[in-house]
Every structure is written in C-alpha cells, then in structure tokens.
C-alpha cells in the first residue's frame, strides 16, 4: 500500500522533527506524527490552483469552504480523499481540489434553487427555477461525496480531470501542476511562523515524546 508523506515537496529537513529531552538518545519522527499537515497542504494546493487557473469558484478563497452538512463540507471531503487515496503526486491532489470546488459550486447552486421564487414543476417531472442564472437547476442535485471520489478517481474521475485541463491547454502536462505546487510550497516556507500556525498539532503525541 502506498504511503502518503506529509507535504509532498517539502525539503527532507522539514519532514522530520527531532526531539531530545536528554542527550543521547535522540528521537526522530515524521512531522505528521506530531501534527496534522493536511490544513497546510491544502493551503499550498489551493495557492497552486489559483496560480494556474485564476478564474473559478476558488478564486477569492483563502481557506477551503466548510459546511455543517458533510456532503457540502469541501474541507472535510478533501482531507478525507487525500487520506484514503494516499495521494503521492501533487498534480493529482491539485486536480482533486479543483474537482471538489466545482462540485461544491453544483451543491451551492442547488441549495440556492430551493429558495428561488420562480421555481415550478417541469414537464416530465421534477421542480426547478424557470428564470435567471438558476434556471433548470434541480434543488435535489448534490455534489459528489468523498467516498464517490475515492471509489472512482483512478478509472473515471482522474482521467476526466486530466482531459479537462488538457482541453484548456493543449500543451498541458501533469508536471506543470507539480512545478506550481513546488513553487507555492517554497513561498509558504518563507514564513516559518505561518507554517507552524497552519499545522494542527497533536498534543498527545508531543506529550509522549517529551515523556
């Protein structure tokens, strides 16, 4: 089984955390043992996506959107997908993020359609707004769940996402995304305090290492 390493493109010195209470021995552990790195990784992937494709529902986002309903909680879904698929290539992670943003937009439009005053029954069944930007949007439409993305990524969604990017740029290669992620990660690491703030530290693990 493949293992997803924390911050895929960070220097090796960042990926390991050394803690020493008494000299010697020294305990060396991966960073993701003492902190959940997914919030920081998400910031890097979002920055890379915004640099490559400035226009989209992700354009003005600083953090991944959250929602009280699991199906519409983009941040929770993205973290679950990264964990379960054990993503090892930045390009895949970035394409997944774009997919979930676009699916999130589908969900938001469906929720808005429920309150649209022009809503009425359509011939052949169903109910949807009949005017404006939400015309024809069915209120029952929902975004893909995290489980559906995990189940269908390799055979269906991954190739479809790549084809979408290639249709926008005939010369597009996955390495283009990898390079953008590397640049975003390097820029993020210039501010050590911000990196530390973005990590979700695990108090139990820290206490155990200090014991």
Coordinates of N, CA and C in Angstrom, one line a residue:
X1 N 0.8 -1.2 0.0 CA 0.0 0.0 0.0 C 0.9 1.2 0.0
X2 N 0.5 2.2 -0.8 CA 1.3 3.4 -0.9 C 1.1 4.3 0.3
X3 N 2.1 5.0 0.8 CA 2.0 5.8 1.9 C 2.2 7.3 1.5
X4 N 1.2 8.1 1.9 CA 1.3 9.5 1.6 C 2.1 10.2 2.6
X5 N 3.1 10.9 2.1 CA 4.0 11.6 3.1 C 3.5 13.0 3.2
X6 N 3.7 13.6 4.4 CA 3.3 14.9 4.7 C 4.1 15.9 3.8
X7 N 3.4 16.9 3.3 CA 4.0 18.0 2.4 C 4.9 17.4 1.4
X8 N 4.3 16.9 0.3 CA 5.0 16.1 -0.6 C 6.3 16.6 -1.2
X9 N 6.3 18.0 -1.3 CA 7.5 18.5 -2.0 C 8.4 19.3 -1.0
X10 N 8.2 19.2 0.3 CA 9.0 20.0 1.2 C 10.3 19.3 1.4
X11 N 11.3 20.1 1.7 CA 12.7 19.6 1.9 C 12.7 18.5 3.0
X12 N 13.6 17.6 2.9 CA 13.6 16.5 3.9 C 13.8 17.0 5.3
X13 N 14.5 18.2 5.5 CA 14.7 18.7 6.8 C 13.5 19.2 7.5
X14 N 12.4 19.5 6.6 CA 11.2 19.9 7.2 C 10.3 18.7 7.6
X15 N 10.5 17.6 6.9 CA 9.6 16.5 7.1 C 9.9 15.7 8.3
X16 N 11.1 15.9 9.0 CA 11.4 15.2 10.2 C 11.5 16.2 11.3
X17 N 11.1 15.7 12.5 CA 11.1 16.6 13.7 C 11.9 15.9 14.7
X18 N 13.0 16.5 15.2 CA 13.9 15.8 16.2 C 13.6 16.4 17.6
X19 N 13.3 15.5 18.5 CA 13.1 16.0 19.8 C 14.0 15.3 20.8
X20 N 14.6 16.0 21.7 CA 15.6 15.4 22.5 C 15.4 16.0 23.9
X21 N 15.1 15.1 24.9 CA 14.9 15.6 26.2 C 16.2 15.4 27.0
X22 N 16.9 14.4 26.7 CA 18.2 14.2 27.3 C 19.1 13.6 26.3
X23 N 20.4 14.0 26.3 CA 21.3 13.5 25.3 C 22.2 12.4 25.8
X24 N 22.4 11.4 24.9 CA 21.5 10.8 24.0 C 20.5 10.0 24.7
X25 N 19.6 9.3 24.2 CA 19.3 9.1 22.7 C 18.5 10.2 22.2
X26 N 18.4 10.3 20.8 CA 17.6 11.3 20.1 C 16.5 10.5 19.4
X27 N 15.3 11.1 19.5 CA 14.1 10.5 18.8 C 13.8 11.3 17.6
X28 N 13.7 10.7 16.4 CA 13.4 11.3 15.2 C 12.1 10.8 14.6
X29 N 11.1 11.6 14.4 CA 9.8 11.2 13.9 C 9.4 12.0 12.7
X30 N 8.6 11.5 11.9 CA 8.0 12.3 10.8 C 7.1 13.4 11.4
X31 N 7.1 14.5 10.6 CA 6.3 15.7 11.1 C 4.8 15.3 11.3
X32 N 4.3 14.4 10.4 CA 2.9 14.1 10.6 C 2.5 13.2 11.8
X33 N 3.6 12.8 12.5 CA 3.3 12.1 13.8 C 2.9 13.0 14.8
X34 N 3.4 14.2 14.8 CA 3.1 15.2 15.9 C 2.2 16.3 15.4
X35 N 1.8 16.3 14.1 CA 0.9 17.4 13.6 C 0.2 16.9 12.4
X36 N -1.1 17.3 12.3 CA -1.8 17.0 11.1 C -1.4 18.1 10.1
X37 N -0.8 17.6 9.0 CA -0.3 18.6 8.0 C -1.3 18.9 6.9
X38 N -2.4 18.2 6.9 CA -3.4 18.4 5.8 C -3.9 19.9 5.7
X39 N -4.1 20.6 6.8 CA -4.5 22.0 6.6 C -3.4 22.8 5.8
X40 N -2.2 22.6 6.2 CA -1.1 23.3 5.5 C -1.0 22.8 4.0
X41 N -1.1 21.5 3.8 CA -1.0 21.0 2.4 C -2.1 21.6 1.6
X42 N -3.3 21.7 2.2 CA -4.5 22.3 1.5 C -4.2 23.7 1.0
X43 N -3.6 24.5 1.9 CA -3.3 25.9 1.6 C -2.3 25.9 0.4
X44 N -1.3 25.0 0.4 CA -0.4 25.0 -0.7 C -1.1 24.6 -2.0
X45 N -1.9 23.6 -2.0 CA -2.6 23.1 -3.2 C -3.5 24.2 -3.7
X46 N -4.2 24.9 -2.8 CA -5.1 26.0 -3.2 C -4.4 27.1 -3.9
X47 N -3.2 27.5 -3.3 CA -2.4 28.5 -3.9 C -1.9 28.1 -5.3
X48 N -1.5 26.9 -5.5 CA -1.1 26.4 -6.8 C -2.2 26.4 -7.8
X49 N -3.4 26.0 -7.4 CA -4.6 26.0 -8.3 C -4.9 27.4 -8.7
X50 N -4.9 28.4 -7.8 CA -5.2 29.8 -8.1 C -4.2 30.4 -9.0
X51 N -2.9 29.9 -8.9 CA -1.9 30.5 -9.9 C -2.0 29.9 -11.3
X52 N -2.5 28.6 -11.4 CA -2.6 28.0 -12.7 C -3.9 28.3 -13.4
X53 N -5.0 28.4 -12.6 CA -6.3 28.7 -13.1 C -7.0 29.8 -12.2
X54 N -6.7 31.0 -12.5 CA -7.1 32.1 -11.7 C -8.7 32.2 -11.6
X55 N -9.4 31.9 -12.6 CA -10.8 32.0 -12.6 C -11.5 30.7 -12.2
X56 N -12.4 30.8 -11.3 CA -13.2 29.7 -10.8 C -13.7 29.9 -9.4
X57 N -14.5 29.0 -8.9 CA -15.1 29.3 -7.5 C -14.1 29.3 -6.4
X58 N -12.8 29.0 -6.7 CA -11.7 29.0 -5.8 C -11.0 30.4 -5.8
X59 N -11.4 31.3 -6.7 CA -10.6 32.5 -7.0 C -10.2 33.3 -5.8
X60 N -11.2 33.6 -4.9 CA -11.0 34.5 -3.8 C -10.9 33.8 -2.5
X61 N -10.7 32.5 -2.5 CA -10.7 31.7 -1.3 C -9.3 31.7 -0.6
X62 N -9.3 31.9 0.7 CA -8.1 31.8 1.4 C -8.0 30.5 2.2
X63 N -9.2 29.9 2.5 CA -9.2 28.6 3.1 C -10.3 27.8 2.4
X64 N -10.3 26.5 2.6 CA -11.3 25.7 2.0 C -12.6 25.8 2.7
X65 N -13.7 26.0 1.9 CA -15.1 26.2 2.5 C -15.5 25.0 3.4
X66 N -16.2 25.4 4.5 CA -16.7 24.4 5.4 C -18.2 24.5 5.4
X67 N -18.9 23.5 5.9 CA -20.4 23.5 5.9 C -20.8 22.5 7.0
X68 N -22.0 22.8 7.6 CA -22.5 21.9 8.7 C -22.9 20.6 8.2
X69 N -23.3 20.5 6.9 CA -23.6 19.2 6.3 C -22.4 18.6 5.6
X70 N -22.2 17.4 5.9 CA -21.0 16.7 5.5 C -20.8 16.7 4.0
X71 N -22.0 16.5 3.3 CA -21.9 16.4 1.8 C -21.4 17.7 1.2
X72 N -21.7 18.8 1.9 CA -21.3 20.1 1.3 C -20.1 20.7 2.0
X73 N -19.4 20.0 2.9 CA -18.2 20.4 3.6 C -17.0 20.1 2.7
X74 N -16.5 21.1 1.9 CA -15.4 20.8 1.0 C -14.1 20.5 1.7
X75 N -13.8 21.2 2.8 CA -12.6 21.0 3.5 C -12.5 19.5 4.1
X76 N -13.6 19.1 4.7 CA -13.6 17.8 5.3 C -13.5 16.7 4.2
X77 N -14.2 16.9 3.1 CA -14.2 15.9 2.0 C -12.8 15.8 1.4
X78 N -12.1 17.0 1.2 CA -10.8 17.0 0.6 C -9.8 16.2 1.5
X79 N -9.8 16.5 2.7 CA -8.9 15.9 3.7 C -9.2 14.3 3.7
X80 N -10.4 14.0 3.6 CA -10.7 12.5 3.6 C -10.2 11.9 2.4
X81 N -10.4 12.5 1.2 CA -10.0 12.0 0.0 C -8.4 11.8 0.0
X82 N -7.7 12.8 0.4 CA -6.3 12.7 0.4 C -5.8 11.6 1.4
X83 N -6.5 11.4 2.5 CA -6.1 10.3 3.4 C -6.4 9.0 2.8
X84 N -7.6 8.8 2.3 CA -8.0 7.4 1.8 C -7.3 7.0 0.5
X85 N -7.0 8.0 -0.4 CA -6.3 7.6 -1.6 C -4.8 7.6 -1.4
X86 N -4.3 8.1 -0.3 CA -2.9 8.2 0.0 C -2.2 8.8 -1.3
X87 N -2.6 10.0 -1.6 CA -2.1 10.6 -2.8 C -0.6 10.9 -2.7
X88 N 0.1 10.5 -3.8 CA 1.6 10.7 -3.7 C 2.1 11.7 -4.8
X89 N 1.2 12.2 -5.6 CA 1.6 13.2 -6.6 C 0.9 14.5 -6.5
X90 N 1.6 15.6 -6.3 CA 0.9 16.9 -6.2 C -0.1 17.2 -7.3
X91 N 0.2 16.8 -8.5 CA -0.7 17.1 -9.6 C -2.1 16.5 -9.4
X92 N -2.1 15.2 -8.9 CA -3.4 14.6 -8.6 C -4.2 15.3 -7.5
X93 N -3.4 15.7 -6.4 CA -4.1 16.4 -5.3 C -4.7 17.8 -5.8
X94 N -4.0 18.4 -6.7 CA -4.5 19.7 -7.1 C -5.7 19.5 -8.1
X95 N -5.7 18.5 -8.9 CA -6.8 18.3 -9.8 C -8.0 17.8 -8.9
X96 N -7.8 17.1 -7.9 CA -8.9 16.7 -7.0 C -9.5 17.9 -6.3
X97 N -8.7 18.9 -5.9 CA -9.2 20.1 -5.3 C -10.0 20.9 -6.2
X98 N -9.6 21.0 -7.5 CA -10.4 21.7 -8.5 C -11.8 21.0 -8.7
X99 N -11.7 19.7 -8.8 CA -13.0 18.9 -8.9 C -13.9 19.1 -7.8
X100 N -13.4 19.1 -6.6 CA -14.3 19.3 -5.4 C -14.8 20.7 -5.3
X101 N -14.1 21.7 -5.8 CA -14.6 23.1 -5.8 C -15.7 23.2 -6.8
X102 N -15.5 22.6 -8.0 CA -16.6 22.6 -9.0 C -17.8 21.8 -8.5
X103 N -17.6 20.7 -7.8 CA -18.8 20.0 -7.3 C -19.4 20.8 -6.2
X104 N -18.6 21.5 -5.4 CA -19.2 22.4 -4.3 C -20.1 23.4 -4.9
X105 N -19.7 24.0 -6.1 CA -20.5 25.0 -6.7 C -21.8 24.4 -7.2
X106 N -21.8 23.2 -7.6 CA -23.1 22.5 -8.0 C -24.0 22.4 -6.8
X107 N -23.4 22.1 -5.7 CA -24.2 22.0 -4.4 C -24.8 23.3 -4.0
X108 N -24.0 24.3 -4.1 CA -24.4 25.7 -3.7 C -25.5 26.2 -4.6
X109 N -25.4 25.9 -5.8 CA -26.5 26.3 -6.8 C -27.8 25.6 -6.5
X110 N -27.7 24.3 -6.1 CA -28.8 23.5 -5.8 C -29.5 24.0 -4.6
X111 N -28.8 24.4 -3.6 CA -29.3 24.9 -2.3 C -30.0 26.2 -2.6
X112 N -29.4 27.1 -3.4 CA -30.0 28.4 -3.8 C -31.3 28.2 -4.6
X113 N -31.3 27.2 -5.4 CA -32.5 26.9 -6.2 C -33.7 26.6 -5.4
X114 N -33.5 26.1 -4.2 CA -34.7 25.7 -3.3 C -35.5 27.0 -2.9
X115 N -34.8 28.1 -2.9 CA -35.4 29.3 -2.4 C -35.8 30.3 -3.6
X116 N -35.5 29.8 -4.8 CA -35.8 30.7 -5.9 C -37.3 30.9 -6.1
X117 N -37.8 32.1 -6.2 CA -39.2 32.4 -6.3 C -39.8 31.9 -7.7
X118 N -39.0 31.7 -8.7 CA -39.5 31.3 -10.0 C -39.7 29.8 -10.1
X119 N -39.4 29.1 -9.0 CA -39.4 27.6 -9.1 C -40.8 27.1 -9.4
X120 N -40.9 26.1 -10.2 CA -42.2 25.4 -10.6 C -41.9 24.1 -11.1
X121 N -43.0 23.3 -11.3 CA -42.8 21.9 -11.8 C -42.5 22.0 -13.3
X122 N -41.6 21.1 -13.7 CA -41.2 21.0 -15.1 C -42.0 19.8 -15.7
X123 N -42.3 20.0 -17.0 CA -42.9 18.9 -17.7 C -42.1 17.7 -17.7
X124 N -42.6 16.6 -17.4 CA -41.9 15.3 -17.3 C -41.4 15.1 -15.9
X125 N -41.8 15.9 -14.9 CA -41.4 15.7 -13.5 C -40.3 16.6 -13.1
X126 N -40.2 16.7 -11.8 CA -39.1 17.5 -11.2 C -39.6 18.9 -11.0
X127 N -38.7 19.6 -10.2 CA -39.0 21.0 -9.9 C -37.7 21.8 -10.0
X128 N -37.8 23.0 -10.5 CA -36.6 23.9 -10.7 C -37.0 25.3 -11.0
X129 N -36.1 26.2 -10.8 CA -36.4 27.6 -11.2 C -36.5 27.7 -12.7
X130 N -37.3 28.7 -13.1 CA -37.6 28.8 -14.5 C -37.0 30.1 -15.1
X131 N -36.4 30.9 -14.2 CA -35.8 32.2 -14.7 C -34.4 32.4 -14.1
X132 N -33.7 33.3 -14.7 CA -32.4 33.7 -14.1 C -31.3 32.7 -14.2
X133 N -30.2 32.9 -13.5 CA -29.0 32.1 -13.6 C -29.3 30.7 -13.1
X134 N -30.3 30.5 -12.3 CA -30.6 29.2 -11.7 C -31.6 28.4 -12.5
X135 N -32.0 28.9 -13.7 CA -33.0 28.2 -14.5 C -32.6 26.8 -14.8
X136 N -33.4 25.9 -14.5 CA -33.2 24.5 -14.7 C -32.4 23.7 -13.7
X137 N -31.9 24.4 -12.7 CA -31.1 23.8 -11.7 C -32.0 23.0 -10.7
X138 N -31.9 21.7 -10.6 CA -32.7 20.9 -9.7 C -32.3 21.0 -8.3
X139 N -33.2 21.4 -7.4 CA -32.8 21.6 -6.0 C -32.3 20.3 -5.3
X140 N -32.6 19.1 -5.9 CA -32.2 17.9 -5.3 C -30.8 17.5 -5.7
X141 N -30.2 18.2 -6.6 CA -28.8 17.9 -7.1 C -27.8 18.1 -5.9
X142 N -26.9 17.2 -5.8 CA -25.9 17.3 -4.8 C -24.5 17.0 -5.4
X143 N -23.5 17.5 -4.7 CA -22.1 17.3 -5.2 C -21.7 15.9 -4.9
X144 N -20.6 15.4 -5.5 CA -20.0 14.1 -5.3 C -19.6 14.0 -3.8
X145 N -19.8 12.9 -3.2 CA -19.3 12.7 -1.8 C -17.8 12.3 -1.9
X146 N -17.2 12.3 -0.7 CA -15.8 11.9 -0.7 C -15.6 10.5 -1.1
X147 N -16.6 9.6 -0.6 CA -16.5 8.2 -1.0 C -16.6 8.0 -2.4
X148 N -17.4 8.7 -3.1 CA -17.6 8.6 -4.6 C -16.3 9.0 -5.3
X149 N -15.7 10.1 -4.8 CA -14.4 10.5 -5.4 C -13.3 9.4 -5.2
X150 N -13.2 8.9 -4.0 CA -12.2 7.8 -3.7 C -12.5 6.6 -4.6
X151 N -13.7 6.2 -4.7 CA -14.1 5.0 -5.4 C -13.8 5.1 -6.9
X152 N -14.0 6.3 -7.5 CA -14.0 6.5 -8.9 C -12.8 7.3 -9.5
X153 N -11.8 7.6 -8.6 CA -10.8 8.5 -9.1 C -9.9 7.9 -10.2
X154 N -9.4 6.7 -9.9 CA -8.4 6.1 -10.8 C -9.0 5.8 -12.2
X155 N -10.2 5.2 -12.3 CA -10.8 4.8 -13.5 C -11.6 5.8 -14.3
X156 N -12.2 6.7 -13.5 CA -13.1 7.7 -14.2 C -12.8 9.1 -13.9
X157 N -12.7 9.6 -12.7 CA -12.6 11.0 -12.4 C -11.2 11.5 -12.7
X158 N -10.2 10.7 -12.4 CA -8.8 11.2 -12.7 C -8.6 11.5 -14.1
X159 N -8.9 10.5 -15.0 CA -8.7 10.7 -16.5 C -9.6 11.9 -17.0
X160 N -10.8 12.0 -16.4 CA -11.7 13.0 -16.8 C -11.1 14.4 -16.4
X161 N -10.6 14.5 -15.2 CA -10.0 15.8 -14.8 C -8.8 16.2 -15.7
X162 N -7.9 15.2 -16.0 CA -6.8 15.4 -16.8 C -7.2 15.9 -18.2
X163 N -8.3 15.3 -18.8 CA -8.8 15.7 -20.1 C -9.3 17.1 -20.0
X164 N -9.9 17.5 -18.9 CA -10.4 18.9 -18.7 C -9.3 19.9 -18.8
X165 N -8.2 19.6 -18.1 CA -7.1 20.5 -18.1 C -6.4 20.6 -19.4
X166 N -6.3 19.4 -20.1 CA -5.7 19.4 -21.4 C -6.6 20.1 -22.4
X167 N -7.9 20.1 -22.3 CA -8.7 20.8 -23.2 C -8.6 22.3 -23.1
X168 N -8.1 22.8 -22.0 CA -7.9 24.2 -21.8 C -6.5 24.6 -22.2
X169 N -5.6 23.6 -22.3 CA -4.2 23.9 -22.7 C -3.7 22.7 -23.4
X170 N -3.5 22.7 -24.7 CA -3.1 21.6 -25.5 C -1.7 21.0 -25.1
X171 N -0.9 21.9 -24.5 CA 0.5 21.5 -24.1 C 0.5 21.1 -22.6
X172 N -0.6 21.1 -21.9 CA -0.6 20.8 -20.5 C 0.0 19.4 -20.2
X173 N 0.8 19.4 -19.1 CA 1.4 18.2 -18.6 C 1.2 18.2 -17.0
X174 N 1.1 17.0 -16.5 CA 1.0 16.9 -15.0 C 2.1 17.6 -14.3
X175 N 3.3 17.6 -14.9 CA 4.5 18.3 -14.3 C 4.3 19.8 -14.2
X176 N 3.4 20.4 -15.0 CA 3.1 21.8 -14.8 C 2.5 22.1 -13.4
X177 N 1.6 21.2 -13.0 CA 1.0 21.3 -11.7 C 2.0 21.0 -10.6
X178 N 2.8 20.0 -10.8 CA 3.9 19.6 -9.8 C 4.8 20.8 -9.6
X179 N 5.2 21.5 -10.6 CA 6.1 22.7 -10.5 C 5.4 23.8 -9.8
X180 N 4.1 24.0 -10.0 CA 3.3 25.1 -9.4 C 3.2 24.8 -7.9
X181 N 3.0 23.6 -7.5 CA 2.9 23.2 -6.1 C 4.3 23.4 -5.4
X182 N 5.3 23.0 -6.1 CA 6.7 23.2 -5.5 C 6.9 24.7 -5.3
X183 N 6.5 25.5 -6.2 CA 6.7 27.0 -6.0 C 5.9 27.5 -4.9
X184 N 4.6 27.1 -4.8 CA 3.7 27.5 -3.7 C 4.3 27.0 -2.3
X185 N 4.8 25.8 -2.3 CA 5.3 25.3 -1.0 C 6.6 26.1 -0.6
X186 N 7.4 26.4 -1.5 CA 8.6 27.2 -1.2 C 8.3 28.6 -0.7
X187 N 7.3 29.2 -1.3 CA 6.8 30.5 -0.8 C 6.2 30.4 0.6
X188 N 5.5 29.4 0.8 CA 4.9 29.2 2.1 C 5.9 29.0 3.2
X189 N 7.0 28.3 2.9 CA 8.0 28.0 3.9 C 8.9 29.2 4.2
X190 N 8.7 30.3 3.5 CA 9.5 31.5 3.8 C 9.0 32.2 5.1
X191 N 7.8 31.8 5.5 CA 7.3 32.3 6.8 C 7.1 31.2 7.8
X192 N 8.1 30.9 8.6 CA 8.1 29.8 9.5 C 7.0 29.8 10.5
X193 N 6.7 31.1 11.0 CA 5.6 31.2 12.0 C 4.3 30.9 11.4
X194 N 4.0 31.3 10.1 CA 2.8 31.0 9.5 C 2.6 29.5 9.2
X195 N 3.8 28.8 8.9 CA 3.7 27.3 8.7 C 3.3 26.7 10.0
X196 N 3.9 27.1 11.1 CA 3.6 26.5 12.4 C 2.1 26.7 12.8
X197 N 1.6 27.9 12.5 CA 0.2 28.2 12.8 C -0.7 27.4 11.9
X198 N -0.3 27.0 10.7 CA -1.2 26.2 9.8 C -1.3 24.8 10.2
X199 N -0.3 24.3 11.0 CA -0.3 22.9 11.4 C -1.3 22.6 12.5
X200 N -1.9 21.5 12.5 CA -2.8 21.1 13.6 C -2.0 20.1 14.5
X201 N -1.4 20.7 15.5 CA -0.5 19.9 16.4 C -1.3 18.8 17.2
X202 N -0.6 17.7 17.4 CA -1.3 16.6 18.2 C -0.7 16.6 19.6
X203 N -1.4 17.2 20.6 CA -0.9 17.3 21.9 C -0.5 16.0 22.6
X204 N -1.2 14.9 22.3 CA -0.9 13.6 22.9 C 0.4 13.1 22.4
X205 N 0.7 13.3 21.1 CA 2.0 12.8 20.6 C 3.1 13.6 21.1
X206 N 2.9 14.9 21.2 CA 4.0 15.8 21.8 C 4.3 15.4 23.2
X207 N 3.3 15.2 24.0 CA 3.5 14.8 25.4 C 4.2 13.5 25.5
X208 N 3.9 12.5 24.6 CA 4.5 11.2 24.6 C 6.0 11.3 24.3
X209 N 6.4 12.2 23.4 CA 7.8 12.3 23.0 C 8.6 13.0 24.1
X210 N 7.9 13.8 24.8 CA 8.6 14.6 25.9 C 8.7 13.7 27.2
X211 N 7.9 12.7 27.3 CA 7.9 11.9 28.5 C 9.2 11.1 28.7

